[in-house]
Amino acid sequence: MSDAPRFRFAPSPTGFFHVGGARTALYNWALALRTGGTFVLRIEDTDESRNSPEWTQGIIDALAWLGINSDSPQFEGPYFQSANAELHKAAAMRLWQQGDAYWCDLTAEQIQARAKENGKQGYDGYSRDRGLEPGPGRVLRFRVPAGVTVVRDLVRGDVEFQNDTIEDFVLLRGNGSPMFLLANVVDDIEMRVTNVVRAEEHLPNTPKQQMLWAALGRTPPVWAHVPVLVNEQRKKLSKRRDKVALEQYRDEGILAAAMTNYLMTLGWAPSGDTEIVPWSRIVEEFRLEDVNHSPAFFDVKKLAAFNGDYVRMLSPAEFIAAAQPFVRGEMPWPAERFDDAVFAQVAPLIQTRIGALSDIPSMVDFFFLTDPPVDADAWAKTMTADFAADVLGAMADGLRTAEWDHESIKSVLDGFTESRGLKLGKTQAPVRVAITGRTVGPPLFESIEILGRDESLRRLDAALAKVR
RNA sequence: GCCCCCAUCGUCUAGUGGCCUAGGACACCACCCUUUCAAGGUGGCGGCACGGGUUCGAAUCCCGUUGGGGGUGCCA
């Protein structure tokens, strides 16, 4: 048996893949790669009915998108916690037989009443020495030993917990099903997990799990509790308020490389003065010991900036390939009007102008639409210039005879601009609106060239008719 | 209430007792470049929460305060 480390990643089926979970997955994966270890995926729910094949496939796809490929020899799973219920129960019975657990018949109401009576919250250990046998409705509780539990954590150092502040927690429910704390430990033992990297919110649970490891006669794994991701209110990212679904960022055209890179800079930083680094460098340099202790704000703006950088790093061919899902399907233009050759020419012009890939359609739609929508404000702002009709007319006249290349097209407008003593920045505006419908967009002359003589003239003439 | 964690520019971070008049990135501002918008270039704004120690010397170590976060389920 190999002694290579085994890192488990254990998301629970919540219906989507949380960006915080994605970061933890990345941590585990980077570590597995560097150490030659294994990334163990376990779908975490003790209740089988909550597992969904769709969700499991979704998470495998999302992991693959991040570069954590289930085909890799260093990837193991998915395992399903709910499939191990018998093992969990057996461990619980063993704990009972060796005296580390006991049965309790108190209801939630009774526990609360007792707590109120003795002025303390939580369960008071009432059934500890009552020697109850198992029975319907009875829960099995762990007998928390006296003393101190020290959690040795790679990120936080040694964290001490006084055992008398930890109540005798439930191992088996009244219906006999196992609780996750127990299930977790048993599965980790079963799957020979050596390293647990998870979010900080689990730290208070850790002494309980560590006591279970000890009671089961095993050495606990190496723990690492990494800081949570928070929103601008400094609260843990929540599904209700925040955009936390990894899939959503993927669908909006955030590049996987940008997402992984950005996620890794939350709570950690590569050496040197730049945060934009290839994954190989991250694998080389990432250390749990270097991870920050405080929560990090998930800044969508910075993610967009990272993504912009990664989009610009793409070769033209790569960019065109990456853009495909965002120019096909439900689009502002009729599908049959889309032209690959045209898009190939346009692509380099828009590559520096987009944040996410989903920005593409609104930037290129005028190439594929017969009558692109004209922005009312843009029209009002540009077509009221006293030279508007003149420039449109001059442009149309010039284009009819010009050579159809970038220089010639430009010289037509240059000629008009010079003759009027105006700035090109001003005279191009009405032309741009006539051609594209907007005041902003890809470079004008290139756009006209790509659009072609007939269509360009048609739009110019149409605009001219409206202005006069 | 009790337990635990945390605290460097607005944000993400570098910093592990002298290299710190605290470095970088995002955002913001200005200028340059420029056919719009971007991209790019240059520069600017801006921070060690507070109070005590320890030390020749503290952002860095200790204590306290304040502030934030998490946990405290027969949820995971």
CSV table of C-alpha atoms in Angstrom, one decimal, chain A residues 156-418:
chain,number,residue,atom,x,y,z
A,156,ARG,CA,-4.1,27.8,12.3
A,157,GLY,CA,-1.6,26.0,14.4
A,158,ASP,CA,-2.8,24.2,17.6
A,159,VAL,CA,-6.3,25.0,18.6
A,160,GLU,CA,-7.3,23.9,22.1
A,161,PHE,CA,-10.8,22.9,23.1
A,162,GLN,CA,-11.9,22.2,26.7
A,163,ASN,CA,-13.9,19.0,26.4
A,164,ASP,CA,-16.4,20.1,29.0
A,165,THR,CA,-17.6,22.8,26.6
A,166,ILE,CA,-18.6,20.1,24.2
A,167,GLU,CA,-21.9,18.3,24.8
A,168,ASP,CA,-22.5,14.6,24.2
A,169,PHE,CA,-23.4,14.8,20.6
A,170,VAL,CA,-25.7,12.5,18.7
A,171,LEU,CA,-24.2,9.6,16.6
A,172,LEU,CA,-27.4,7.8,15.7
A,173,ARG,CA,-30.8,9.3,15.3
A,174,GLY,CA,-33.9,8.0,16.9
A,175,ASN,CA,-34.7,6.2,13.6
A,176,GLY,CA,-31.3,4.6,13.7
A,177,SER,CA,-29.7,6.6,10.8
A,178,PRO,CA,-26.2,7.9,11.3
A,179,MET,CA,-25.3,11.6,11.8
A,180,PHE,CA,-22.8,13.2,9.4
A,181,LEU,CA,-20.1,13.7,12.1
A,182,LEU,CA,-19.9,10.0,12.6
A,183,ALA,CA,-20.4,9.1,8.9
A,184,ASN,CA,-17.7,11.5,8.0
A,185,VAL,CA,-15.1,10.0,10.3
A,186,VAL,CA,-16.0,6.4,9.3
A,187,ASP,CA,-15.8,7.2,5.6
A,188,ASP,CA,-12.5,9.0,6.1
A,189,ILE,CA,-11.1,6.0,7.8
A,190,GLU,CA,-12.6,3.7,5.2
A,191,MET,CA,-11.2,5.7,2.3
A,192,ARG,CA,-7.9,6.0,4.0
A,193,VAL,CA,-8.0,9.8,4.0
A,194,THR,CA,-4.9,11.4,5.3
A,195,ASN,CA,-5.6,15.1,4.7
A,196,VAL,CA,-8.7,17.1,5.3
A,197,VAL,CA,-8.8,20.5,3.8
A,198,ARG,CA,-12.1,22.3,4.3
A,199,ALA,CA,-13.7,25.6,5.2
A,200,GLU,CA,-13.2,27.2,8.6
A,201,GLU,CA,-16.8,26.8,9.6
A,202,HIS,CA,-16.0,23.2,10.3
A,203,LEU,CA,-13.3,24.0,12.9
A,204,PRO,CA,-15.6,23.8,15.9
A,205,ASN,CA,-16.7,20.3,14.7
A,206,THR,CA,-13.1,19.1,14.5
A,207,PRO,CA,-12.5,18.2,18.2
A,208,LYS,CA,-15.7,16.0,18.0
A,209,GLN,CA,-14.4,14.2,15.0
A,210,GLN,CA,-11.0,13.9,16.4
A,211,MET,CA,-12.4,12.3,19.5
A,212,LEU,CA,-14.2,9.8,17.3
A,213,TRP,CA,-11.0,9.0,15.4
A,214,ALA,CA,-9.4,8.3,18.8
A,215,ALA,CA,-12.3,6.2,20.1
A,216,LEU,CA,-12.2,4.2,16.9
A,217,GLY,CA,-8.5,3.6,17.5
A,218,ARG,CA,-7.1,5.7,14.6
A,219,THR,CA,-4.8,8.6,14.2
A,220,PRO,CA,-6.7,11.6,12.9
A,221,PRO,CA,-5.8,13.1,9.5
A,222,VAL,CA,-3.9,16.3,9.0
A,223,TRP,CA,-6.4,19.1,9.3
A,224,ALA,CA,-6.4,22.4,7.5
A,225,HIS,CA,-9.2,24.8,7.9
A,226,VAL,CA,-9.2,27.5,5.3
A,227,PRO,CA,-10.9,30.9,5.6
A,228,VAL,CA,-14.4,31.3,4.3
A,229,LEU,CA,-15.4,33.5,1.3
A,230,VAL,CA,-17.5,36.4,2.2
A,231,ASN,CA,-19.6,39.1,0.4
A,232,GLU,CA,-19.3,42.8,0.7
A,233,GLN,CA,-21.1,42.7,4.0
A,234,ARG,CA,-18.4,40.3,5.3
A,235,LYS,CA,-20.9,37.5,5.7
A,236,LYS,CA,-20.3,34.0,4.5
A,237,LEU,CA,-21.4,33.8,0.8
A,238,SER,CA,-25.0,32.7,0.7
A,239,LYS,CA,-27.1,31.3,-2.1
A,240,ARG,CA,-29.9,33.8,-1.5
A,241,ARG,CA,-28.0,37.0,-1.6
A,242,ASP,CA,-24.9,36.2,-3.6
A,243,LYS,CA,-23.9,34.9,-6.9
A,244,VAL,CA,-22.2,31.7,-5.7
A,245,ALA,CA,-22.8,29.1,-8.4
A,246,LEU,CA,-19.6,28.2,-10.2
A,247,GLU,CA,-21.7,27.0,-13.1
A,248,GLN,CA,-23.2,30.5,-13.6
A,249,TYR,CA,-19.7,32.0,-14.0
A,250,ARG,CA,-18.8,29.3,-16.5
A,251,ASP,CA,-22.1,29.9,-18.4
A,252,GLU,CA,-21.4,33.7,-18.6
A,253,GLY,CA,-18.1,33.1,-20.3
A,254,ILE,CA,-15.6,33.3,-17.5
A,255,LEU,CA,-12.6,31.3,-18.6
A,256,ALA,CA,-11.7,28.3,-16.4
A,257,ALA,CA,-8.1,29.5,-16.2
A,258,ALA,CA,-9.2,32.9,-15.0
A,259,MET,CA,-11.5,31.4,-12.4
A,260,THR,CA,-9.0,29.0,-11.0
A,261,ASN,CA,-6.3,31.6,-10.9
A,262,TYR,CA,-8.6,34.1,-9.2
A,263,LEU,CA,-9.9,31.6,-6.7
A,264,MET,CA,-6.4,30.7,-5.7
A,265,THR,CA,-5.5,34.3,-4.9
A,266,LEU,CA,-8.2,34.4,-2.3
A,267,GLY,CA,-6.4,33.7,0.9
A,268,TRP,CA,-3.1,33.1,-0.8
A,269,ALA,CA,-0.7,34.7,-3.3
A,270,PRO,CA,2.0,33.4,-5.6
A,271,SER,CA,5.5,34.7,-5.1
A,272,GLY,CA,6.5,37.8,-7.1
A,273,ASP,CA,4.6,40.9,-8.2
A,274,THR,CA,2.0,39.4,-10.4
A,275,GLU,CA,-1.1,37.4,-9.4
A,276,ILE,CA,-1.7,36.1,-12.9
A,277,VAL,CA,0.2,32.9,-13.0
A,278,PRO,CA,-0.2,29.6,-14.8
A,279,TRP,CA,-1.6,26.6,-12.9
A,280,SER,CA,1.7,24.9,-13.0
A,281,ARG,CA,3.2,27.6,-10.9
A,282,ILE,CA,0.4,27.4,-8.4
A,283,VAL,CA,0.9,23.6,-8.1
A,284,GLU,CA,4.6,24.3,-7.5
A,285,GLU,CA,4.2,27.0,-4.9
A,286,PHE,CA,0.9,26.5,-3.1
A,287,ARG,CA,1.3,25.6,0.6
A,288,LEU,CA,-1.4,25.3,3.1
A,289,GLU,CA,0.9,26.8,5.7
A,290,ASP,CA,0.9,30.0,3.6
A,291,VAL,CA,-2.9,30.4,3.5
A,292,ASN,CA,-4.3,33.5,5.2
A,293,HIS,CA,-6.3,33.3,8.4
A,294,SER,CA,-9.0,35.8,7.6
A,295,PRO,CA,-12.0,35.6,5.4
A,296,ALA,CA,-11.7,36.9,1.8
A,297,PHE,CA,-14.1,39.0,-0.1
A,298,PHE,CA,-15.1,37.4,-3.4
A,299,ASP,CA,-14.8,40.4,-5.7
A,300,VAL,CA,-16.6,39.9,-9.0
A,301,LYS,CA,-14.9,42.9,-10.5
A,302,LYS,CA,-11.5,41.5,-9.9
A,303,LEU,CA,-12.6,38.2,-11.3
A,304,ALA,CA,-13.7,40.1,-14.5
A,305,ALA,CA,-10.3,41.8,-14.6
A,306,PHE,CA,-8.5,38.5,-14.4
A,307,ASN,CA,-10.8,37.1,-17.1
A,308,GLY,CA,-10.0,40.0,-19.3
A,309,ASP,CA,-6.3,39.3,-19.0
A,310,TYR,CA,-6.9,35.6,-19.8
A,311,VAL,CA,-9.1,36.5,-22.8
A,312,ARG,CA,-6.4,38.7,-24.2
A,313,MET,CA,-3.8,35.9,-23.7
A,314,LEU,CA,-5.8,33.7,-26.1
A,315,SER,CA,-4.5,33.3,-29.6
A,316,PRO,CA,-7.0,34.4,-32.3
A,317,ALA,CA,-7.9,30.7,-33.0
A,318,GLU,CA,-8.3,29.9,-29.3
A,319,PHE,CA,-10.5,33.0,-28.9
A,320,ILE,CA,-12.7,32.0,-31.8
A,321,ALA,CA,-13.1,28.5,-30.4
A,322,ALA,CA,-13.9,29.7,-26.9
A,323,ALA,CA,-16.4,32.1,-28.3
A,324,GLN,CA,-18.4,29.5,-30.1
A,325,PRO,CA,-20.9,28.7,-27.3
A,326,PHE,CA,-21.6,32.4,-27.1
A,327,VAL,CA,-22.5,33.1,-30.7
A,328,ARG,CA,-24.6,30.0,-31.4
A,329,GLY,CA,-28.0,29.1,-30.2
A,330,GLU,CA,-30.4,31.8,-28.9
A,331,MET,CA,-28.9,35.0,-30.3
A,332,PRO,CA,-30.1,38.5,-31.2
A,333,TRP,CA,-29.7,37.5,-34.9
A,334,PRO,CA,-31.2,34.7,-37.0
A,335,ALA,CA,-29.0,31.7,-36.8
A,336,GLU,CA,-28.7,31.5,-40.6
A,337,ARG,CA,-27.3,35.0,-40.8
A,338,PHE,CA,-24.2,34.1,-38.7
A,339,ASP,CA,-21.1,33.9,-40.8
A,340,ASP,CA,-18.0,32.1,-39.6
A,341,ALA,CA,-15.8,34.0,-42.0
A,342,VAL,CA,-17.1,37.3,-40.8
A,343,PHE,CA,-16.8,36.4,-37.2
A,344,ALA,CA,-13.2,35.2,-37.7
A,345,GLN,CA,-12.4,38.7,-39.0
A,346,VAL,CA,-14.2,40.5,-36.2
A,347,ALA,CA,-12.9,38.3,-33.4
A,348,PRO,CA,-9.5,40.0,-33.0
A,349,LEU,CA,-11.2,43.4,-33.0
A,350,ILE,CA,-13.3,42.5,-30.0
A,351,GLN,CA,-10.9,40.4,-28.0
A,352,THR,CA,-9.5,43.4,-26.1
A,353,ARG,CA,-13.0,44.8,-25.6
A,354,ILE,CA,-14.8,42.2,-23.6
A,355,GLY,CA,-14.8,41.1,-20.0
A,356,ALA,CA,-16.7,37.9,-20.2
A,357,LEU,CA,-17.4,35.9,-23.3
A,358,SER,CA,-21.1,36.6,-22.9
A,359,ASP,CA,-20.4,40.2,-23.9
A,360,ILE,CA,-19.7,39.1,-27.4
A,361,PRO,CA,-23.2,39.0,-29.0
A,362,SER,CA,-24.0,42.6,-28.1
A,363,MET,CA,-20.7,43.7,-29.6
A,364,VAL,CA,-21.0,41.9,-33.0
A,365,ASP,CA,-24.8,41.7,-33.5
A,366,PHE,CA,-24.8,44.5,-36.1
A,367,PHE,CA,-22.8,42.3,-38.5
A,368,PHE,CA,-25.5,39.7,-38.6
A,369,LEU,CA,-28.6,41.8,-38.4
A,370,THR,CA,-30.3,43.4,-41.4
A,371,ASP,CA,-31.5,46.3,-39.3
A,372,PRO,CA,-29.5,46.5,-36.1
A,373,PRO,CA,-31.4,48.3,-33.3
A,374,VAL,CA,-30.4,52.0,-33.1
A,375,ASP,CA,-29.8,53.3,-29.7
A,376,ALA,CA,-32.1,56.3,-29.3
A,377,ASP,CA,-29.6,58.2,-27.1
A,378,ALA,CA,-26.8,57.5,-29.5
A,379,TRP,CA,-28.8,58.8,-32.4
A,380,ALA,CA,-29.9,61.9,-30.6
A,381,LYS,CA,-26.4,62.7,-29.5
A,382,THR,CA,-24.7,62.2,-32.9
A,383,MET,CA,-27.2,62.9,-35.6
A,384,THR,CA,-28.0,66.4,-34.3
A,385,ALA,CA,-24.5,67.6,-35.2
A,386,ASP,CA,-24.6,70.3,-38.0
A,387,PHE,CA,-22.2,68.2,-40.1
A,388,ALA,CA,-24.1,64.9,-39.6
A,389,ALA,CA,-25.9,64.8,-42.9
A,390,ASP,CA,-22.8,66.1,-44.7
A,391,VAL,CA,-20.5,63.5,-43.3
A,392,LEU,CA,-23.0,60.7,-44.0
A,393,GLY,CA,-23.4,61.9,-47.6
A,394,ALA,CA,-19.7,62.4,-48.1
A,395,MET,CA,-19.0,59.0,-46.7
A,396,ALA,CA,-21.5,57.3,-48.9
A,397,ASP,CA,-20.2,59.1,-52.0
A,398,GLY,CA,-16.7,58.2,-51.2
A,399,LEU,CA,-17.3,54.6,-50.4
A,400,ARG,CA,-19.0,54.1,-53.7
A,401,THR,CA,-15.7,54.6,-55.5
A,402,ALA,CA,-13.1,53.9,-52.9
A,403,GLU,CA,-10.8,50.9,-53.0
A,404,TRP,CA,-12.3,48.4,-50.6
A,405,ASP,CA,-9.5,48.3,-48.1
A,406,HIS,CA,-8.9,49.8,-44.7
A,407,GLU,CA,-6.7,52.7,-45.9
A,408,SER,CA,-9.0,53.8,-48.6
A,409,ILE,CA,-12.0,53.7,-46.4
A,410,LYS,CA,-10.2,55.7,-43.8
A,411,SER,CA,-9.0,58.3,-46.3
A,412,VAL,CA,-12.6,59.0,-47.3
A,413,LEU,CA,-13.5,60.2,-43.8
A,414,ASP,CA,-10.1,61.8,-43.3
A,415,GLY,CA,-10.8,63.9,-46.4
A,416,PHE,CA,-14.1,65.1,-45.1
A,417,THR,CA,-12.7,65.7,-41.6
A,418,GLU,CA,-9.8,67.8,-42.9
